[in-house]
Coordinates of C-alpha atoms in Angstrom, one line a residue:
X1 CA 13.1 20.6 11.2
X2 CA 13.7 17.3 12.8
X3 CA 13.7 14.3 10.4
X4 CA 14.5 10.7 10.6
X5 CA 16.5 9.3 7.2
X6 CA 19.8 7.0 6.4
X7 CA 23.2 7.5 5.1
X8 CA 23.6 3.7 3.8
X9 CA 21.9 0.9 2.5
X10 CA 22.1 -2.2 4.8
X11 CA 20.4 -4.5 7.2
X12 CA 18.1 -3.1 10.0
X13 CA 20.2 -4.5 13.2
X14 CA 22.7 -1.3 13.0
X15 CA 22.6 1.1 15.4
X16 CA 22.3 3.7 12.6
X17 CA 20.3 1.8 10.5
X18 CA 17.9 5.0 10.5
X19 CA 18.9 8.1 12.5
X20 CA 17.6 11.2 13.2
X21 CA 18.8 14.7 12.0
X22 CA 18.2 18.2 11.4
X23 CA 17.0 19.1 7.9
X24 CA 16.0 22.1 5.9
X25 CA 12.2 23.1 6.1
X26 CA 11.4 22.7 2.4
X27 CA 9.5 25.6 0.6
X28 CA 6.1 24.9 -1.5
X29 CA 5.7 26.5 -5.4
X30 CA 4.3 25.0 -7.8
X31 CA 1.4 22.5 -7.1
X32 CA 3.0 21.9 -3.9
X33 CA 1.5 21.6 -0.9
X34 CA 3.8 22.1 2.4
X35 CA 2.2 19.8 5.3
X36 CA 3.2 19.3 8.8
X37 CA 3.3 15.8 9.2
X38 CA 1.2 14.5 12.4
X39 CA 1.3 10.4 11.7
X40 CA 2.8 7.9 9.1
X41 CA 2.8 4.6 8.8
X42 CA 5.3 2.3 7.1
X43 CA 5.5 0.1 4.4
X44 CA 8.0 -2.4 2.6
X45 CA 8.4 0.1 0.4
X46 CA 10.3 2.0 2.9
X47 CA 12.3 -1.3 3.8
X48 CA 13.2 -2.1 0.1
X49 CA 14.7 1.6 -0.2
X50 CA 16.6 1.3 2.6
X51 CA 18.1 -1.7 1.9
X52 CA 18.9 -1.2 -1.8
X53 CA 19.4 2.4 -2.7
X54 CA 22.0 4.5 -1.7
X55 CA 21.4 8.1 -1.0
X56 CA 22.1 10.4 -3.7
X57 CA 23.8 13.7 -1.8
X58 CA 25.6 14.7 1.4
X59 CA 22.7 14.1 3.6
X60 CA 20.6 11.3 5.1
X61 CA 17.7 10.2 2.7
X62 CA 14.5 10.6 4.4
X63 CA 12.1 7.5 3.9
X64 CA 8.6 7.3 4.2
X65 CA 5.5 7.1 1.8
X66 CA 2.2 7.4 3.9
X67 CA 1.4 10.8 5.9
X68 CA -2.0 12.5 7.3
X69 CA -1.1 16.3 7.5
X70 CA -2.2 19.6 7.7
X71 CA -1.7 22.1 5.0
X72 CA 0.7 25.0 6.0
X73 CA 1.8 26.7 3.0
X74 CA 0.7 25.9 -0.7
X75 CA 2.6 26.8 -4.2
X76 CA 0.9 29.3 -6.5
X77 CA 0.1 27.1 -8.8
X78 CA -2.1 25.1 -6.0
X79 CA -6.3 25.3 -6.7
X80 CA -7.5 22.5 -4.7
X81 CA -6.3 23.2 -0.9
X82 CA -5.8 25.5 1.5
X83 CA -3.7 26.2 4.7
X84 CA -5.5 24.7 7.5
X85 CA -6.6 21.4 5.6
X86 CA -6.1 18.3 6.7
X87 CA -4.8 16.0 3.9
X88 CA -3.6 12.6 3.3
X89 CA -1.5 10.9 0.8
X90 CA 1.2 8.6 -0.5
X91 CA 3.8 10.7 -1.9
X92 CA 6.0 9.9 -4.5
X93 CA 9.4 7.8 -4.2
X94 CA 11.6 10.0 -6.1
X95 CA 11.4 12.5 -3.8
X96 CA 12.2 13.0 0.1
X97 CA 9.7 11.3 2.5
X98 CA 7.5 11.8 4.8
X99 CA 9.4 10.9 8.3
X100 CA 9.9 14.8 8.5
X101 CA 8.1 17.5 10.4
X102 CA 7.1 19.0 7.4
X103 CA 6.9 17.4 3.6
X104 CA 6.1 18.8 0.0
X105 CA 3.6 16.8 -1.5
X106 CA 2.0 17.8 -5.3
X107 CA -1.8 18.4 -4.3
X108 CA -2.8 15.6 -7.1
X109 CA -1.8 12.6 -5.3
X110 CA -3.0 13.7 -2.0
X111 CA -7.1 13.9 -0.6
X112 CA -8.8 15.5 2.3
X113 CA -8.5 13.0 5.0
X114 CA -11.2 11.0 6.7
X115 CA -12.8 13.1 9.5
X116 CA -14.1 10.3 11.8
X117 CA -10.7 8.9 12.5
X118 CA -7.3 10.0 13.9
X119 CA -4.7 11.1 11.9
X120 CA -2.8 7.6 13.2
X121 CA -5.5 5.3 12.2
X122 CA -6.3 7.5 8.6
X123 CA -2.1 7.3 7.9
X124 CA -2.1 3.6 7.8
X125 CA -4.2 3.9 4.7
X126 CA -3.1 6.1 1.7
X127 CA -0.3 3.9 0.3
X128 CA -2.0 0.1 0.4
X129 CA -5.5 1.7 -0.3
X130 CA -4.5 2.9 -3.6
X131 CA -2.2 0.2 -4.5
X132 CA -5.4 -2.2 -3.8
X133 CA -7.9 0.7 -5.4
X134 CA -5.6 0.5 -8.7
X135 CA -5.0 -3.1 -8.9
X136 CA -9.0 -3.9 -8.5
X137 CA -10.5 -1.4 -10.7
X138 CA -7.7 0.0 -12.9
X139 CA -5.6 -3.2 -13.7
X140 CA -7.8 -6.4 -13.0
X141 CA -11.4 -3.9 -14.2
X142 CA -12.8 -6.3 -11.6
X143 CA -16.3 -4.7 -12.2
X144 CA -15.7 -5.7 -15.7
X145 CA -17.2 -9.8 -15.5
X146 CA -15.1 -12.8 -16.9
X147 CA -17.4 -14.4 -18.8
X148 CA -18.6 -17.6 -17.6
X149 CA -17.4 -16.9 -14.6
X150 CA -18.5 -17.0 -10.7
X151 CA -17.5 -13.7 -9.6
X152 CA -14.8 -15.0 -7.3
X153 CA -11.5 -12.9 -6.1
X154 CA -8.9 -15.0 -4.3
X155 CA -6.5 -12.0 -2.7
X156 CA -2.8 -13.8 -2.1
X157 CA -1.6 -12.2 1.7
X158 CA -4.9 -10.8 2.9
X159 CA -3.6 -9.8 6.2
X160 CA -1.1 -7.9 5.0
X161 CA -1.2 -3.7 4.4
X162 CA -2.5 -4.2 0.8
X163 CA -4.9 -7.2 1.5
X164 CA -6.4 -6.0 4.4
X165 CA -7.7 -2.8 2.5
X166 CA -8.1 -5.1 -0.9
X167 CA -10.4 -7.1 1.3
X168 CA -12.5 -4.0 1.9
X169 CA -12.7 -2.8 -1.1
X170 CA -14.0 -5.7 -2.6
X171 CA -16.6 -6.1 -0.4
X172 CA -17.7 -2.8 -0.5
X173 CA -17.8 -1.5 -3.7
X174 CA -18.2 -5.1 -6.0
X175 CA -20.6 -8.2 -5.4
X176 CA -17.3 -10.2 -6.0
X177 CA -16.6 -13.5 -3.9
X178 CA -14.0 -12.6 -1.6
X179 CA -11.2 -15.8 -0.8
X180 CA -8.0 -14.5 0.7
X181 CA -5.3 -16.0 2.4
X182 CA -3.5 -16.3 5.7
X183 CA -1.9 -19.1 7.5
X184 CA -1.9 -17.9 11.2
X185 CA -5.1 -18.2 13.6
X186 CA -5.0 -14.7 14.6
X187 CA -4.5 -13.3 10.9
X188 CA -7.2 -15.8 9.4
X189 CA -9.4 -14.1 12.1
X190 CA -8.0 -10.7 11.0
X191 CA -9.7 -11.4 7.4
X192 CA -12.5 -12.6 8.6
X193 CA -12.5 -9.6 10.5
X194 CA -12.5 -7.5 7.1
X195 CA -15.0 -9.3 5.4
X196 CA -13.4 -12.5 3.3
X197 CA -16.3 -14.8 2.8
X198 CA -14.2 -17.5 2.6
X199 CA -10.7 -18.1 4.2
X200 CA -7.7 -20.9 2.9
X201 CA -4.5 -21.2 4.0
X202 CA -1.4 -20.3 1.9
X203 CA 1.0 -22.7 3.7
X204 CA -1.0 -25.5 1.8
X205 CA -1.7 -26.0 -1.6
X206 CA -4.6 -23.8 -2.7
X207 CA -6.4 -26.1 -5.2
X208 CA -7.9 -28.9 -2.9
X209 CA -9.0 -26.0 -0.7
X210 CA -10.3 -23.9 -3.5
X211 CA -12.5 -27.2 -4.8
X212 CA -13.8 -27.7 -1.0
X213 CA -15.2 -24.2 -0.9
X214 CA -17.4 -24.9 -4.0
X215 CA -17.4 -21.2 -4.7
X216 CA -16.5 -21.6 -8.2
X217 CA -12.6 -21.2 -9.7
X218 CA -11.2 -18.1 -9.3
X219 CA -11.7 -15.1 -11.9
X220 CA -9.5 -12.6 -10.4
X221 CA -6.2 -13.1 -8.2
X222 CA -4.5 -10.4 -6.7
X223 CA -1.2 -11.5 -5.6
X224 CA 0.6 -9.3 -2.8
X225 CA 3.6 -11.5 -2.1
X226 CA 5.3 -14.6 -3.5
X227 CA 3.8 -14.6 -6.5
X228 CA 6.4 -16.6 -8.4
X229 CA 5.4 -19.7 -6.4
X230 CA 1.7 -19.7 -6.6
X231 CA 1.8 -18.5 -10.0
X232 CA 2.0 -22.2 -11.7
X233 CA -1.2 -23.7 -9.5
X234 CA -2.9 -20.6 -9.9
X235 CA -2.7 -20.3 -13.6
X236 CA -4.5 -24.2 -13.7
X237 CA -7.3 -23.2 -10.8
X238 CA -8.0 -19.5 -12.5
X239 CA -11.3 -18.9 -15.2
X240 CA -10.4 -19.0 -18.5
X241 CA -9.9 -15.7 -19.6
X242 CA -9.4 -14.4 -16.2
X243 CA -7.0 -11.7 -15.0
X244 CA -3.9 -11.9 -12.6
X245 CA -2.2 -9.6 -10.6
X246 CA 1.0 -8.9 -9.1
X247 CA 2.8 -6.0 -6.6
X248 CA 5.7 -7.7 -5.1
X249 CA 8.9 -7.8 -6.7
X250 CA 9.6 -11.9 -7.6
X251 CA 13.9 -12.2 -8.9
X252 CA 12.0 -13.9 -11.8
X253 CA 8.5 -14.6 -13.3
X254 CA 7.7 -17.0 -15.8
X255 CA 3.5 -16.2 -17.4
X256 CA 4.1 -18.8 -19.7
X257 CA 1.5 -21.3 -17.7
X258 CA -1.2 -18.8 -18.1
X259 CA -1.3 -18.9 -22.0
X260 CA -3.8 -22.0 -21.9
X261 CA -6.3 -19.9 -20.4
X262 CA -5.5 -16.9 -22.2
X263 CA -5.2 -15.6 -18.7
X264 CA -4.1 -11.8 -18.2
X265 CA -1.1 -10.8 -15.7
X266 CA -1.0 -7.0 -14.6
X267 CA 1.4 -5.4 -12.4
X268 CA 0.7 -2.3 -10.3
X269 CA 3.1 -0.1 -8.9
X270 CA 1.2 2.6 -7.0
X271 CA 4.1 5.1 -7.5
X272 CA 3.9 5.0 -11.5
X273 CA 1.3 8.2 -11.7
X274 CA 3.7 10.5 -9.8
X275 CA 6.4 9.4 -11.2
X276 CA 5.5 9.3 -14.8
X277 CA 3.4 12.4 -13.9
X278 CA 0.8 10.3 -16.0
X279 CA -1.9 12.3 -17.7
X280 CA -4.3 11.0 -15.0
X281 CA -2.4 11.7 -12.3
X282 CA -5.2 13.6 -10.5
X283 CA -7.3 10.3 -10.1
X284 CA -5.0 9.5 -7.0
X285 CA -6.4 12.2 -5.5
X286 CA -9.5 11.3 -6.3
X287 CA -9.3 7.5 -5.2
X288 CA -8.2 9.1 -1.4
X289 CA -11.5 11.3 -1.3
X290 CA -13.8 8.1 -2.5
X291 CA -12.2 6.1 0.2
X292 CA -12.2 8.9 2.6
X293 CA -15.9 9.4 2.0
X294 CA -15.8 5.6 3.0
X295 CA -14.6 5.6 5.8
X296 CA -16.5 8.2 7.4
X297 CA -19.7 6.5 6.6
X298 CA -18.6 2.8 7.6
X299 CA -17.4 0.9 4.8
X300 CA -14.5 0.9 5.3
X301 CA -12.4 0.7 8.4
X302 CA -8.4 1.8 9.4
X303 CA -6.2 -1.2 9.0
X304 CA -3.6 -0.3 11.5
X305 CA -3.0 -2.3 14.3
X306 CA -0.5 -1.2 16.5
X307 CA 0.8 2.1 17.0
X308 CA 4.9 2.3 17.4
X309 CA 5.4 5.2 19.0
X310 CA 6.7 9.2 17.9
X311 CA 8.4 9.8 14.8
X312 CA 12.0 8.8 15.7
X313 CA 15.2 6.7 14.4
X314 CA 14.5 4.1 17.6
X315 CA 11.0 3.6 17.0
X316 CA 11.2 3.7 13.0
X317 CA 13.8 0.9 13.2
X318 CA 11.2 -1.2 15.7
X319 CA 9.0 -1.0 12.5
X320 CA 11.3 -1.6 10.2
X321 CA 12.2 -5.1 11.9
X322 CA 8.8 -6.0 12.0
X323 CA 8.0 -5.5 8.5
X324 CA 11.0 -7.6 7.2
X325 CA 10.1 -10.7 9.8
X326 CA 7.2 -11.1 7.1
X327 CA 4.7 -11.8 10.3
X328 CA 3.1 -7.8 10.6
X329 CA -0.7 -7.9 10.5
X330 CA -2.7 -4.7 8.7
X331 CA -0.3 -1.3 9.2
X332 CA 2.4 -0.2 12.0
X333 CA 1.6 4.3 12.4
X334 CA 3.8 6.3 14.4
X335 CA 2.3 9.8 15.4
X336 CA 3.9 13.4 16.3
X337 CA 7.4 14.2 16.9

């Protein structure tokens, strides 16, 4: 089967930064569902990998964390699919990814995919929708009220992958306050866009802008990138007794200005359920079919913005650099082989 992977960490302006190459067409047992790929999208995730680990064996490792799929083949231990559904999902990082023809994926983590969208728009979703799902309502229990305070979320990065399907989220299943960030005219639009009721700039310091909004200090910040320098303003702006929360990956991260407010930090790393196989594993799977269901009725809308091109080394390296300039708005999909 054709596949697109890398044979050593290191920056994206090499030639063979990613290449493409034959693999073998993996077999499903288990709880394994076999899925012809149709889209992806890409994630820093997929950057990070390539950058910092070194593949394991003989062969190019094959990145990619986001797929929408149809089911050819499924294990015998499978009870929730059959051949000829159409699935997404987010895959696990310990195992080969998804910029494959074909790609075994354990049928916990993945949900029937939207059917009001194409597969392109549905696989900018999977990875950033439950990274947001989990952070909101696993992590920061945002339907779980800090008392005395306004209801407000201030999302860190909103135009991002993760923020723009945080944004979304909020909005449609809480009665939270929605302040998110972006620095850009076309990205503060992009927010806007999603639903933010209110929109500051993160290239200026959030407190003055916070106070001007008058929508109360903040009971709940999700942080998607830099969280190590907001972290000291935020932890003086926050609700006593708030929660905070972090995905990126800061070299270090001092909570010791939130213990005033007796403020809570929380880290989510959507890959821990597969990994760990956690006991609630399943609830992955579950998370894709509620937002699924949300998307097909409106709630919720695709956050890709620009399709890249087929599944190939040239195009998957165009993505690649765009993700690392730091300036990508919502998701980059690439579609078919």
């Amino acid at each position: 089967m054709k596949a697109v992977g890398y044979t050593a960490t290191g920056p994206i302006d090499r030639d063979d930064a990613l290449i493409d190459f034959e693999a073998e067409k993996p077999v499903a047992t288990g709880r394994d569902l076999l899925v012809q790929v149709r889209a992806v999208s890409v994630n820093p995730v997929d950057t990070k990998v390539r950058q910092r680990r070194a593949p394991a064996g003989d062969i190019p490792d094959i990145l990619g964390w986001d797929a929408v799929g149809d089911v050819v083949a499924v294990g015998d231990a499978v009870t929730g699919f059959s051949p000829g559904d159409t699935v997404w999902y987010a895959g696990a990082i310990d195992r080969p990814g998804t910029n494959a023809e074909f790609h075994l994926v354990d049928e916990r983590i993945a949900g029937h995919a939207p059917r009001t969208v194409a597969p392109a728009a549905a696989a900018a979703m999977p990875l950033t929708t439950l990274t947001a799902h989990e952070m909101l309502f696993d992590r920061l229990r945002v339907n779980d009220p800090v008392p005395g305070g306004a209801g407000t979320l201030l999302v860190i990065g909103g135009a991002g992958g993760v923020g723009s399907i945080a944004i979304q989220l909020a909005r449609a299943l809480t009665d939270l306050t929605v302040i998110a960030t972006a620095s850009r005219p076309d990205t503060q639009a992009w927010v806007r866009e999603l639903g933010a009721h209110h929109v500051i700039s993160h290239a200026e310091p959030l407190g003055p802008q916070i106070t001007a909004l008058g929508a109360g200090s903040p009971d709940f910040v999700f942080s998607t990138t830099h969280s190590d320098h907001y972290a000291q303003e935020l932890a003086g702006l926050m609700t006593p007794q708030g929660r905070f929360g972090l995905i990126d990956d800061p070299e270090s991260f001092d909570i010791t200005p939130f213990k005033p407010g007796s403020v809570s930090v929380h880290w989510e790393f959507m890959f821990t359920r597969p990994v760990s196989q956690t006991a609630d594993m399943e609830r992955q799977g579950a998370i894709l079919n509620e937002v699924a269901g949300l998307i097909d009725s409106g709630a919720v809308r695709s956050t890709a913005t620009e399709t890249v091109g087929t599944i190939n080394a040239a195009n998957l390296i165009r993505a690649h650099r765009t993700i690392e300039s730091g300036r990508a708005r919502g998701k980059l999909v690439l579609e078919g082989f």
